[in-house]
Tab-separated table of C-alpha atoms in Angstrom:
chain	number	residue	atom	x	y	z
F	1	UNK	CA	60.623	-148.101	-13.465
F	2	UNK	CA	63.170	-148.861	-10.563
F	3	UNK	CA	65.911	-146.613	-12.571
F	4	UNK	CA	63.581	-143.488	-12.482
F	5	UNK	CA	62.745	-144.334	-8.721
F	6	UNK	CA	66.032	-144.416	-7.854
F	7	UNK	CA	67.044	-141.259	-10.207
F	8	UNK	CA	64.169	-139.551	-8.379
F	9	UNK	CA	65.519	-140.778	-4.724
F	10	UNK	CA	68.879	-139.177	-5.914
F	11	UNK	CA	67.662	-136.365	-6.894
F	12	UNK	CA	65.682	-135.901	-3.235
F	13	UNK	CA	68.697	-136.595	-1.320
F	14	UNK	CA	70.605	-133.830	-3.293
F	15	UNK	CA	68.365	-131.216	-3.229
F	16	UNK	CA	67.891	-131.769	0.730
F	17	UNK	CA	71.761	-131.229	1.183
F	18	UNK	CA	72.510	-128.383	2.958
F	19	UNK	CA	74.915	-125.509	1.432
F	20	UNK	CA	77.801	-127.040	3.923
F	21	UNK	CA	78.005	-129.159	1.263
F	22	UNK	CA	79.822	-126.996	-1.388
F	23	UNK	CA	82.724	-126.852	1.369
F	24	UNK	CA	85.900	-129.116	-0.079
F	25	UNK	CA	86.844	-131.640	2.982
F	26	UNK	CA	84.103	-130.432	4.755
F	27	UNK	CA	86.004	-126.801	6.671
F	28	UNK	CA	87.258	-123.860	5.311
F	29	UNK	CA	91.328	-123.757	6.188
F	30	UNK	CA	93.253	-120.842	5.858
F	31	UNK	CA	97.104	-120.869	6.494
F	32	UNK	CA	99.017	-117.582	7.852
F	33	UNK	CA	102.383	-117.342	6.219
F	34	UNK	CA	104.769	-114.972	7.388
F	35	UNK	CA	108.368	-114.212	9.332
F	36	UNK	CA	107.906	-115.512	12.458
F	37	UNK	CA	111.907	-115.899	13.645
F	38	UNK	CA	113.919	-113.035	11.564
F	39	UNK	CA	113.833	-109.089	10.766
F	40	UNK	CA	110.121	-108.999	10.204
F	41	UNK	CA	108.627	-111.360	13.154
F	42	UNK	CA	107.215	-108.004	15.163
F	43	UNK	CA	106.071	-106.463	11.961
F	44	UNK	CA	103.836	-109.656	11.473
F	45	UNK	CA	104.629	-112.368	12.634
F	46	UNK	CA	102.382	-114.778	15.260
F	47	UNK	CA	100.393	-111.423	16.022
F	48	UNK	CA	98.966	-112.044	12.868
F	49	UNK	CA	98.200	-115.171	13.123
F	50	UNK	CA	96.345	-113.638	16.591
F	51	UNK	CA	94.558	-111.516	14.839
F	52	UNK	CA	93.341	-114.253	12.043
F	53	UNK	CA	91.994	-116.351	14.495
F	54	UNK	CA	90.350	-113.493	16.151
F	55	UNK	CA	88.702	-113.207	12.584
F	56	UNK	CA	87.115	-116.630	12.707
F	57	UNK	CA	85.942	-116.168	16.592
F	58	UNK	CA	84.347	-112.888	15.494
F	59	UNK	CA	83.214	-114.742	12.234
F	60	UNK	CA	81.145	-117.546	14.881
F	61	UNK	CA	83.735	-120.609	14.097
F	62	UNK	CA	81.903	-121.583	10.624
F	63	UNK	CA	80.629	-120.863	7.403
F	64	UNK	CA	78.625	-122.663	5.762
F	65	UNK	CA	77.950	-124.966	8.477
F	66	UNK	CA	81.777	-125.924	8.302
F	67	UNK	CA	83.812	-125.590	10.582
F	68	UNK	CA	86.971	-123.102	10.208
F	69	UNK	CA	90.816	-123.775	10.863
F	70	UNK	CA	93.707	-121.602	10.774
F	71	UNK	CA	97.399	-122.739	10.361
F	72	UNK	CA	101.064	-120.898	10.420
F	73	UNK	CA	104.318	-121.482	9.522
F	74	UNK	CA	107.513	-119.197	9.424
F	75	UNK	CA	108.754	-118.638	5.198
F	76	UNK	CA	112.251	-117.129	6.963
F	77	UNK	CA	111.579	-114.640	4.265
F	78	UNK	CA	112.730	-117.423	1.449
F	79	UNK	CA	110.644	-117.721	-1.405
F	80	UNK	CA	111.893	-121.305	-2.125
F	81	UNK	CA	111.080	-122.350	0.983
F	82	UNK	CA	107.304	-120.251	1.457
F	83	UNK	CA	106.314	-122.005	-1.925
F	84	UNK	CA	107.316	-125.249	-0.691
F	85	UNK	CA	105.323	-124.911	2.133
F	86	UNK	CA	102.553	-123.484	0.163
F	87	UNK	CA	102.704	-126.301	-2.493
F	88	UNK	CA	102.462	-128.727	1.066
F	89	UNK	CA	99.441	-126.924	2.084
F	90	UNK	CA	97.428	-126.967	-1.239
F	91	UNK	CA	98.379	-130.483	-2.318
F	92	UNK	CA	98.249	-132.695	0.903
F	93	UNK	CA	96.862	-130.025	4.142
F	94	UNK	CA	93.300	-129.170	2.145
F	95	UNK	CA	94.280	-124.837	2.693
F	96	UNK	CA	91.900	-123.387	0.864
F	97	UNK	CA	93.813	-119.468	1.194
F	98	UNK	CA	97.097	-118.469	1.822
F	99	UNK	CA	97.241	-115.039	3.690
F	100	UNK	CA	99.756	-112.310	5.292
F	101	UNK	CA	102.867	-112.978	3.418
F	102	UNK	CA	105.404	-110.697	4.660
F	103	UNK	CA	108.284	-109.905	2.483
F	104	UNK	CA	107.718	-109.081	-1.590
F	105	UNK	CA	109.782	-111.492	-3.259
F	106	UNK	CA	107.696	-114.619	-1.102
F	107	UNK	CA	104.529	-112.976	-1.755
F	108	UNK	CA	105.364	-112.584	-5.307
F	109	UNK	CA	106.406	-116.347	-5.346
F	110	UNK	CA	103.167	-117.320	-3.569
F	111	UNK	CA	100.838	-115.974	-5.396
F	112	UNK	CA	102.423	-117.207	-8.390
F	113	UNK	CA	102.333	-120.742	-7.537
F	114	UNK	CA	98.515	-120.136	-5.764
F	115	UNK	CA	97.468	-118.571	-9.313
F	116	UNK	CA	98.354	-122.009	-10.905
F	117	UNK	CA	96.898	-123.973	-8.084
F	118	UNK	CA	93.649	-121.568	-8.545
F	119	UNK	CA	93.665	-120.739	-4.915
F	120	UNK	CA	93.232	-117.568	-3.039
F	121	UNK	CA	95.960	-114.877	-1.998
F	122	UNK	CA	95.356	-112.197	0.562
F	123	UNK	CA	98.541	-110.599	0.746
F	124	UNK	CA	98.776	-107.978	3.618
F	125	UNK	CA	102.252	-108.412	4.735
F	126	UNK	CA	104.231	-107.459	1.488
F	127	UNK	CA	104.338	-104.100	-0.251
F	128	UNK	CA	105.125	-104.126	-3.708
F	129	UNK	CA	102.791	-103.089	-6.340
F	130	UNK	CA	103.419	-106.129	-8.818
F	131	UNK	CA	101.201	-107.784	-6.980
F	132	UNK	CA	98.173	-105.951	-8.656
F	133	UNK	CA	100.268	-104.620	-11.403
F	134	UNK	CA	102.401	-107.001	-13.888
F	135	UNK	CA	101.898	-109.899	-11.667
F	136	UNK	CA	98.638	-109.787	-10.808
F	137	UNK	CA	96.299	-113.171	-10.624
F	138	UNK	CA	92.472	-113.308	-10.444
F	139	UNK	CA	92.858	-115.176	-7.274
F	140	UNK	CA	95.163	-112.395	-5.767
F	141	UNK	CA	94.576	-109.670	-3.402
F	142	UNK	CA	96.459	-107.015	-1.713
F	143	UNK	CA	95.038	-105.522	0.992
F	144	UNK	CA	96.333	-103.290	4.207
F	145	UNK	CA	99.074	-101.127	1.790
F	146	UNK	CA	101.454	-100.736	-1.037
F	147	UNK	CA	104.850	-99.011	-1.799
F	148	UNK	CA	102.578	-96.161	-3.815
F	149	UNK	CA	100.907	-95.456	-1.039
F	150	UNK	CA	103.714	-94.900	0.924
F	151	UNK	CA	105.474	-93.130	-1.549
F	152	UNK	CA	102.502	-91.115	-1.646
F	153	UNK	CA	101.972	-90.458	1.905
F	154	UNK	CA	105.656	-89.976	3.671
F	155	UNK	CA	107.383	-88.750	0.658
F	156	UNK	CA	104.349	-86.785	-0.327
F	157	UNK	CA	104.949	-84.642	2.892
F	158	UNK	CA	107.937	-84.292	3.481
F	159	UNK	CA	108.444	-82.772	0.161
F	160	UNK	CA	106.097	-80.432	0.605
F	161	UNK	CA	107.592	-79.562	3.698
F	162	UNK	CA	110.891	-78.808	1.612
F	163	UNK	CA	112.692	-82.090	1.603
F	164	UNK	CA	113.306	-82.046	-1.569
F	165	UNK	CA	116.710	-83.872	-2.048
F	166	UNK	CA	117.061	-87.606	-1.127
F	167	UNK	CA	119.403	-89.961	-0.841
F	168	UNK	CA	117.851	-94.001	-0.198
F	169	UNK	CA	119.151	-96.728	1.958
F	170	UNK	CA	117.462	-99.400	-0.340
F	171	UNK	CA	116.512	-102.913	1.111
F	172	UNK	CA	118.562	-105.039	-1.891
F	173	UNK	CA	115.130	-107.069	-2.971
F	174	UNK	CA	111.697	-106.405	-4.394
F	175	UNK	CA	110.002	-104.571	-1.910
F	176	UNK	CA	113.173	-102.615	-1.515
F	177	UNK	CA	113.209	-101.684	-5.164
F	178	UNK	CA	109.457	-101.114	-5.779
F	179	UNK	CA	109.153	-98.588	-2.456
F	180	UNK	CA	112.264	-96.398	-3.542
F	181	UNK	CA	110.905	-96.402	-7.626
F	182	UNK	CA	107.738	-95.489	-6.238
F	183	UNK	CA	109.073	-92.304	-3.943
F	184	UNK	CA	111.451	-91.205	-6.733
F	185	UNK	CA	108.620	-90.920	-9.114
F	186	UNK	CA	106.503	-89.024	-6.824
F	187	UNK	CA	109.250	-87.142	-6.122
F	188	UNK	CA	110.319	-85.919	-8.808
F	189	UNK	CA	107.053	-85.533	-10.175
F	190	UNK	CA	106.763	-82.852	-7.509
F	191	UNK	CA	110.180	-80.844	-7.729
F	192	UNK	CA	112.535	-83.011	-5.942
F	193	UNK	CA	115.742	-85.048	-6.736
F	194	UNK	CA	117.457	-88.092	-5.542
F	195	UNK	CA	120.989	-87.224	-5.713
F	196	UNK	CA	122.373	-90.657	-4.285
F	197	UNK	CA	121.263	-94.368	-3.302
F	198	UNK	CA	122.828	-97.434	-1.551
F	199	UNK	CA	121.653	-100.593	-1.732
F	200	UNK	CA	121.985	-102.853	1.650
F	201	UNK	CA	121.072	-106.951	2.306
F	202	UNK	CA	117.964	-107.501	4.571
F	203	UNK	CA	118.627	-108.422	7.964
F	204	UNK	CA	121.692	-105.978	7.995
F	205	UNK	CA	123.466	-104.995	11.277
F	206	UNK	CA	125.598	-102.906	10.485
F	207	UNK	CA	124.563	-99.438	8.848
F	208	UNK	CA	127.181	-97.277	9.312
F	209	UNK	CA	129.012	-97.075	5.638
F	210	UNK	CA	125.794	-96.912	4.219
F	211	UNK	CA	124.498	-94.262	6.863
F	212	UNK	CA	128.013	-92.399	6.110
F	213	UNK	CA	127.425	-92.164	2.396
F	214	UNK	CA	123.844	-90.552	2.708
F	215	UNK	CA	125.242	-88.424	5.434
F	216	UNK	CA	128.371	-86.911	3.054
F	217	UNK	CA	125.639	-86.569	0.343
F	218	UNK	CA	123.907	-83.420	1.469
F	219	UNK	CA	120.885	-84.704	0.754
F	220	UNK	CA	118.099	-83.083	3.410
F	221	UNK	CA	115.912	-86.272	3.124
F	222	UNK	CA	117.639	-89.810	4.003
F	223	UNK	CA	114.427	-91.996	2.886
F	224	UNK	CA	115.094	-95.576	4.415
F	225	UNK	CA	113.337	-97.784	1.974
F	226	UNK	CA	113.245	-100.649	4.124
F	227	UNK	CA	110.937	-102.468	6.779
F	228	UNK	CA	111.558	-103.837	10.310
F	229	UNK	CA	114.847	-104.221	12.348
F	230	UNK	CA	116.712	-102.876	9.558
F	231	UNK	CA	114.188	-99.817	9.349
F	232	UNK	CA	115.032	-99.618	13.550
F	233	UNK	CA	118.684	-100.073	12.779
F	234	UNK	CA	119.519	-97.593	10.403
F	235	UNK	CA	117.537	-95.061	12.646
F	236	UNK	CA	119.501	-96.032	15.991
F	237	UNK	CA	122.441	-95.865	14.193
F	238	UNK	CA	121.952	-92.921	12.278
F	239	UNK	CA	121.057	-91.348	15.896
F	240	UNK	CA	124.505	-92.323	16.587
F	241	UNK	CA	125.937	-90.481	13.837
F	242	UNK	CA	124.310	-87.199	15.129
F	243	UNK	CA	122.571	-86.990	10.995
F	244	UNK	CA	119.186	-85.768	12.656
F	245	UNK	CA	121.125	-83.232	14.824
F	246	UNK	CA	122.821	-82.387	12.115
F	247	UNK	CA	120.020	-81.268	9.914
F	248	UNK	CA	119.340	-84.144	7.972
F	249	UNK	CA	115.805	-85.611	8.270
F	250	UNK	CA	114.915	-89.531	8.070
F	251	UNK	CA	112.475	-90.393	6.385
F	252	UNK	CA	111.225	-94.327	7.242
F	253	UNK	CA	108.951	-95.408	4.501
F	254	UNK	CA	107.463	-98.157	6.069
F	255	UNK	CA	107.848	-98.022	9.841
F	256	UNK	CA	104.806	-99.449	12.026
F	257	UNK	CA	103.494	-99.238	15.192
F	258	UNK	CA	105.664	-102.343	16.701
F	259	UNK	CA	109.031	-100.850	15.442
F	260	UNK	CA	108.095	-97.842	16.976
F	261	UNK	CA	107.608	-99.671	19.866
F	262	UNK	CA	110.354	-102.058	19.495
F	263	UNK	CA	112.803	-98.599	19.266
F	264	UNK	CA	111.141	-96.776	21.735
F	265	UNK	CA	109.780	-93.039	21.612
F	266	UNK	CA	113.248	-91.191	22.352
F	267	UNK	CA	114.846	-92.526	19.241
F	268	UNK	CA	111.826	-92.323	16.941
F	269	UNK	CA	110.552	-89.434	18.041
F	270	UNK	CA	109.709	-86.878	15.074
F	271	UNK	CA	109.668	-89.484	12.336
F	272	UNK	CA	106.828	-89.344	9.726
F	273	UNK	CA	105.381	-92.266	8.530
F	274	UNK	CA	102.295	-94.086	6.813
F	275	UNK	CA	100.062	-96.707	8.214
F	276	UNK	CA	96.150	-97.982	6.942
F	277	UNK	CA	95.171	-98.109	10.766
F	278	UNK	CA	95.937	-97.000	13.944
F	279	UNK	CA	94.422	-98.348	16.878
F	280	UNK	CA	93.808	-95.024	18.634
F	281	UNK	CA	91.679	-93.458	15.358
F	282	UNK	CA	88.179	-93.694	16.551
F	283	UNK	CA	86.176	-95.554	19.038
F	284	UNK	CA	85.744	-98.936	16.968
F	285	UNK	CA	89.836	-99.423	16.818
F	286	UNK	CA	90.386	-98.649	20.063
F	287	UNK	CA	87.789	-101.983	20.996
F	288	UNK	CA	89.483	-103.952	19.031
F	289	UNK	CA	92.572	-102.450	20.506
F	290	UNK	CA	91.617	-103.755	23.353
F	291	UNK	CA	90.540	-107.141	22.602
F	292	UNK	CA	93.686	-107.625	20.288
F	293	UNK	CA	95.545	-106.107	23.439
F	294	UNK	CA	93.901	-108.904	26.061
F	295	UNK	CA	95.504	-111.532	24.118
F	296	UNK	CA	98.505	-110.602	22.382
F	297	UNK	CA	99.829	-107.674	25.471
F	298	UNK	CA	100.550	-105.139	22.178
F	299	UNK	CA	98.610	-103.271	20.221
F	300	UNK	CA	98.093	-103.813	16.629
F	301	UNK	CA	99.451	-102.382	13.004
F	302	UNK	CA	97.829	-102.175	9.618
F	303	UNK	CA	99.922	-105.198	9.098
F	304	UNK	CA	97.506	-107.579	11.757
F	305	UNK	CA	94.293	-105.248	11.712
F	306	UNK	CA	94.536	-106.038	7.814
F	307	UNK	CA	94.923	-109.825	8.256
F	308	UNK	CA	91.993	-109.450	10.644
F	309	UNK	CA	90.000	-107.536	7.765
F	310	UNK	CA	90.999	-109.991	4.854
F	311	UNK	CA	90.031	-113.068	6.728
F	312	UNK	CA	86.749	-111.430	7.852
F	313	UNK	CA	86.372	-110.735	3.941
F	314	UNK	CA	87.125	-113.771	2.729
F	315	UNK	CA	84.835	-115.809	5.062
F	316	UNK	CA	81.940	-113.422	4.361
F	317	UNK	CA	82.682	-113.788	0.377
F	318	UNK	CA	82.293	-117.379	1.133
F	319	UNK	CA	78.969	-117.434	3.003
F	320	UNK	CA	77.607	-114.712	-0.130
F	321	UNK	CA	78.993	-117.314	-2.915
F	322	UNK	CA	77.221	-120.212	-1.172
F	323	UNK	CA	80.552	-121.959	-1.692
F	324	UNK	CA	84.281	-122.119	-1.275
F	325	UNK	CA	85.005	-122.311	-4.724
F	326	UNK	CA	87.985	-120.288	-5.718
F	327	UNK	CA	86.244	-118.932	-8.843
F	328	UNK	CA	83.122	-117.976	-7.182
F	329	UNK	CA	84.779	-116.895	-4.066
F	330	UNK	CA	87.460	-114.499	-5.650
F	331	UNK	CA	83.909	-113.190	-7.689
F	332	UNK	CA	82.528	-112.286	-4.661
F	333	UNK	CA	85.564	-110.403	-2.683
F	334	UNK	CA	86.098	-108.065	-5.498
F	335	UNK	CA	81.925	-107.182	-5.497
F	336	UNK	CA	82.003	-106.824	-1.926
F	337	UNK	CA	82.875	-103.354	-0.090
F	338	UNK	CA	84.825	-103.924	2.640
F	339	UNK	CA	83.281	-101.607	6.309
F	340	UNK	CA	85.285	-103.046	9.340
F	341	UNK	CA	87.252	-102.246	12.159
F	342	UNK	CA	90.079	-102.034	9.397
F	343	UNK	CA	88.944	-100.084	6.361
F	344	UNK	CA	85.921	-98.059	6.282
F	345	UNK	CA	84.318	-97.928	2.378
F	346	UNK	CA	86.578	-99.876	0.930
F	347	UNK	CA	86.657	-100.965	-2.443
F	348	UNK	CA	88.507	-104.379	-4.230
F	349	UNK	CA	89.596	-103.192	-7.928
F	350	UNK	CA	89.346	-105.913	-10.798
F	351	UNK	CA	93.453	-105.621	-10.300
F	352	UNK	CA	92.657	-107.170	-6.642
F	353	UNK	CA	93.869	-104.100	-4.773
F	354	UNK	CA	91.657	-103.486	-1.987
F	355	UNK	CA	91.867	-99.275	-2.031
F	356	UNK	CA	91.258	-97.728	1.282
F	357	UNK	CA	92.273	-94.324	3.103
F	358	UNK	CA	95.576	-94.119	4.555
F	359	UNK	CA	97.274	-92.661	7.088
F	360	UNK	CA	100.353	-89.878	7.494
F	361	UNK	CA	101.128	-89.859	11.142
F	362	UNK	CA	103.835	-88.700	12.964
F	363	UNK	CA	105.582	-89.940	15.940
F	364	UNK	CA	105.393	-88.853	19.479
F	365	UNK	CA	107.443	-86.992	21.635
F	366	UNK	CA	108.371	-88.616	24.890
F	367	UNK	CA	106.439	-86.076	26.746
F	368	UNK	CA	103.436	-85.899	24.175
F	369	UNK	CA	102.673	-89.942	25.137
F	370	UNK	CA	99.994	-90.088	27.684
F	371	UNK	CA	99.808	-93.870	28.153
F	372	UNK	CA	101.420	-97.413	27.039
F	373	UNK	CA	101.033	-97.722	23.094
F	374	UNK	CA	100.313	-93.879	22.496
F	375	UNK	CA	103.035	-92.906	19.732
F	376	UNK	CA	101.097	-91.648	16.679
F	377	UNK	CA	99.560	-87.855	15.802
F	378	UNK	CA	97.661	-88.467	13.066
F	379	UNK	CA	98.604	-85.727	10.553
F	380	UNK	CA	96.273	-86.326	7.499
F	381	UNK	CA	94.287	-88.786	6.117
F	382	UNK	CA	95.708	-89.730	2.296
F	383	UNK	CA	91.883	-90.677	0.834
F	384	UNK	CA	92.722	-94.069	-1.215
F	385	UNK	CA	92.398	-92.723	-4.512
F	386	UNK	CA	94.967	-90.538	-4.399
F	387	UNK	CA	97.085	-93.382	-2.427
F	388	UNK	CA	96.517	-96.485	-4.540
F	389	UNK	CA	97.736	-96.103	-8.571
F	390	UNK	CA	94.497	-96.633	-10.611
F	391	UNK	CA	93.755	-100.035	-11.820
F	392	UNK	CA	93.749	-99.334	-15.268
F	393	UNK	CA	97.230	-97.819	-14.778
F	394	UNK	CA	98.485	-100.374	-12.911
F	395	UNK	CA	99.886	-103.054	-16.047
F	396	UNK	CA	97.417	-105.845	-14.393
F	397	UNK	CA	95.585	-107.205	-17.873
F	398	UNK	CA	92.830	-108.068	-15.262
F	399	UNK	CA	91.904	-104.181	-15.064
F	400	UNK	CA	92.414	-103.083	-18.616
């Protein structure tokens, strides 16, 4: 009689526990990882980890009742040393996500390790599509862009504007690889050639044999298949060279709105390029333009507005799943659409690509700019199922 009257007092006390209590260590913790000291720190960097915490103000501070903590640290765009800090933060500092993860071959590493840790990935720093293709985890995700959607957008137009021989100045690593694959096949697909390619370390200073090659080539196009100070590099230095006045045209695959900033109107003037947001698009970006603005004194890229957008997501799949469980939580991410500031009708794929519209934009003339942070024209919007490769296409056994 006592057993079943103290089974029955258990039972009471459980079932009057609030939902707070499917929250491991009692608060969600998410850790930005990213470049925070090298080539990538504006294209990222601590703005994103701005814009993550902005995501938790805008979130209320908890879920669940728990209370909601953000971390960073600077990978120095080393995969050994971003999964030993990742492998730190799942097995002794209780993060429940990893998120931002600038530079491929980290992300790739990260995700890697966090798929055998069963923990959550929101990759919106990094561009390659391994991440939802071959590589792909259920816990993964892949959110503000990919090299096929910038292959799809900037190549994509400038081909059919009649630049239709290339030459590459190839960033010598993963994302390097992946974004100039990606633009040859779409390409080619579409009547041009690559008639040359050069392959260059990150963090490079000096451009000018590389530059020299493309420029002796003949190519029309010089696609820079890079990201960051190298990306604002090759272009000041190529400026140098006279290439553009020459007749040449750069085309800077990845090139956001803090390198454009970073190299200033004059010299980037004319380039095309493709973003996922721009804070200037419609009347909900330019608030949060604002607020990001008010903290940070810059305005944000797809790169931060997506961190924004995947925390917001992640927190919201956790309040729908009742629970931070990984399982349950990745569940509920990929059945959730995704309407913010960042991506309007947005859809996860079983592959954990989160396809939204993109962007081709091209930058401002000196005289065109009509206040602080005003570089872009947006030329076209790339809808995301032309931009993203399809799941089922993408080698990810998750979306077979």
């Amino acid at each position: 009689m006592k057993l079943s009257a103290a089974m029955a007092a258990a039972l009471l006390v459980a079932s009057a526990l609030p939902a707070a209590a499917q929250v491991s260590d009692n608060k969600v913790k998410i850790g930005i990882l990213n470049d925070q000291s090298g080539v990538y720190a504006d294209f990222g960097g601590k703005w994103s980890y701005e814009a993550a915490k902005m995501a938790v103000e805008d979130f209320g501070g908890k879920v669940l009742d728990m209370p909601i903590e953000v971390v960073t640290a600077d990978h120095q765009n080393k995969p050994d040393i971003a999964s030993n800090i990742a492998r730190q933060w799942y097995d002794t500092g209780q993060v429940d996500a990893i998120m931002e993860l600038t530079t491929s071959s980290v992300a790739l590493a990260v995700q890697g390790l966090s798929k055998e840790k069963k923990k959550i990935t929101l990759v919106t720093g990094a561009a390659t599509t391994e991440l939802t293709g071959k590589q792909c985890s259920p816990y993964g995700f892949h959110w503000a862009y990919d090299t096929n959607a910038l292959a799809v957008g900037t190549g994509g137009a400038l081909v059919k504007a009649g630049g239709d021989s290339w030459f590459f100045l190839t960033a010598d690593y993963a994302f390097g690889y992946s974004l100039e694959a990606q633009t040859t096949k779409f390409l080619t697909s579409n009547g041009g050639k690559v008639v040359g390619s050069v392959r260059h370390p990150l963090s490079n200073a000096d451009f000018s044999s590389f530059l020299l090659q493309a420029q002796s080539s003949g190519a029309k196009v010089i696609g820079l298949a890079n990201a960051g100070l190298d990306t604002a590099n090759a272009i000041k230095q190529a400026s140098e060279f006279g290439i553009v006045a020459g007749g040449q045209r750069l085309a800077a695959l990845l090139f956001t709105l803090a390198e454009v900033h970073g190299l200033g109107l004059e010299a980037a003037q004319g380039l095309s390029l493709t973003e996922g947001f721009y804070w200037d698009r419609d009347d909900a970006s330019r608030e949060f333009g604002k607020r990001f603005f008010a903290r940070t004194k810059r305005m944000p890229n797809m790169i931060q507005a997506g961190t924004y957008s995947g925390v917001l997501h992640y927190l919201k799949a956790i309040a729908k799943a009742g629970a931070d469980d990984t399982e349950k939580v990745a569940e509920a991410m990929r059945a959730m659409p995704v309407d913010d500031v960042f991506a309007k009708g947005g859809v996860v794929a079983k592959n954990g690509r989160m396809i939204h519209d993109m962007y081709l934009m091209e930058v401002k003339k000196p005289e065109e700019s009509k206040q602080p942070w005003d570089y872009f024209k947006v030329l076209a919007t790339v809808p995301g199922d032309q931009a993203y490769i399809k799941p089922s296409e993408s080698g990810c056994p998750l979306a077979q």
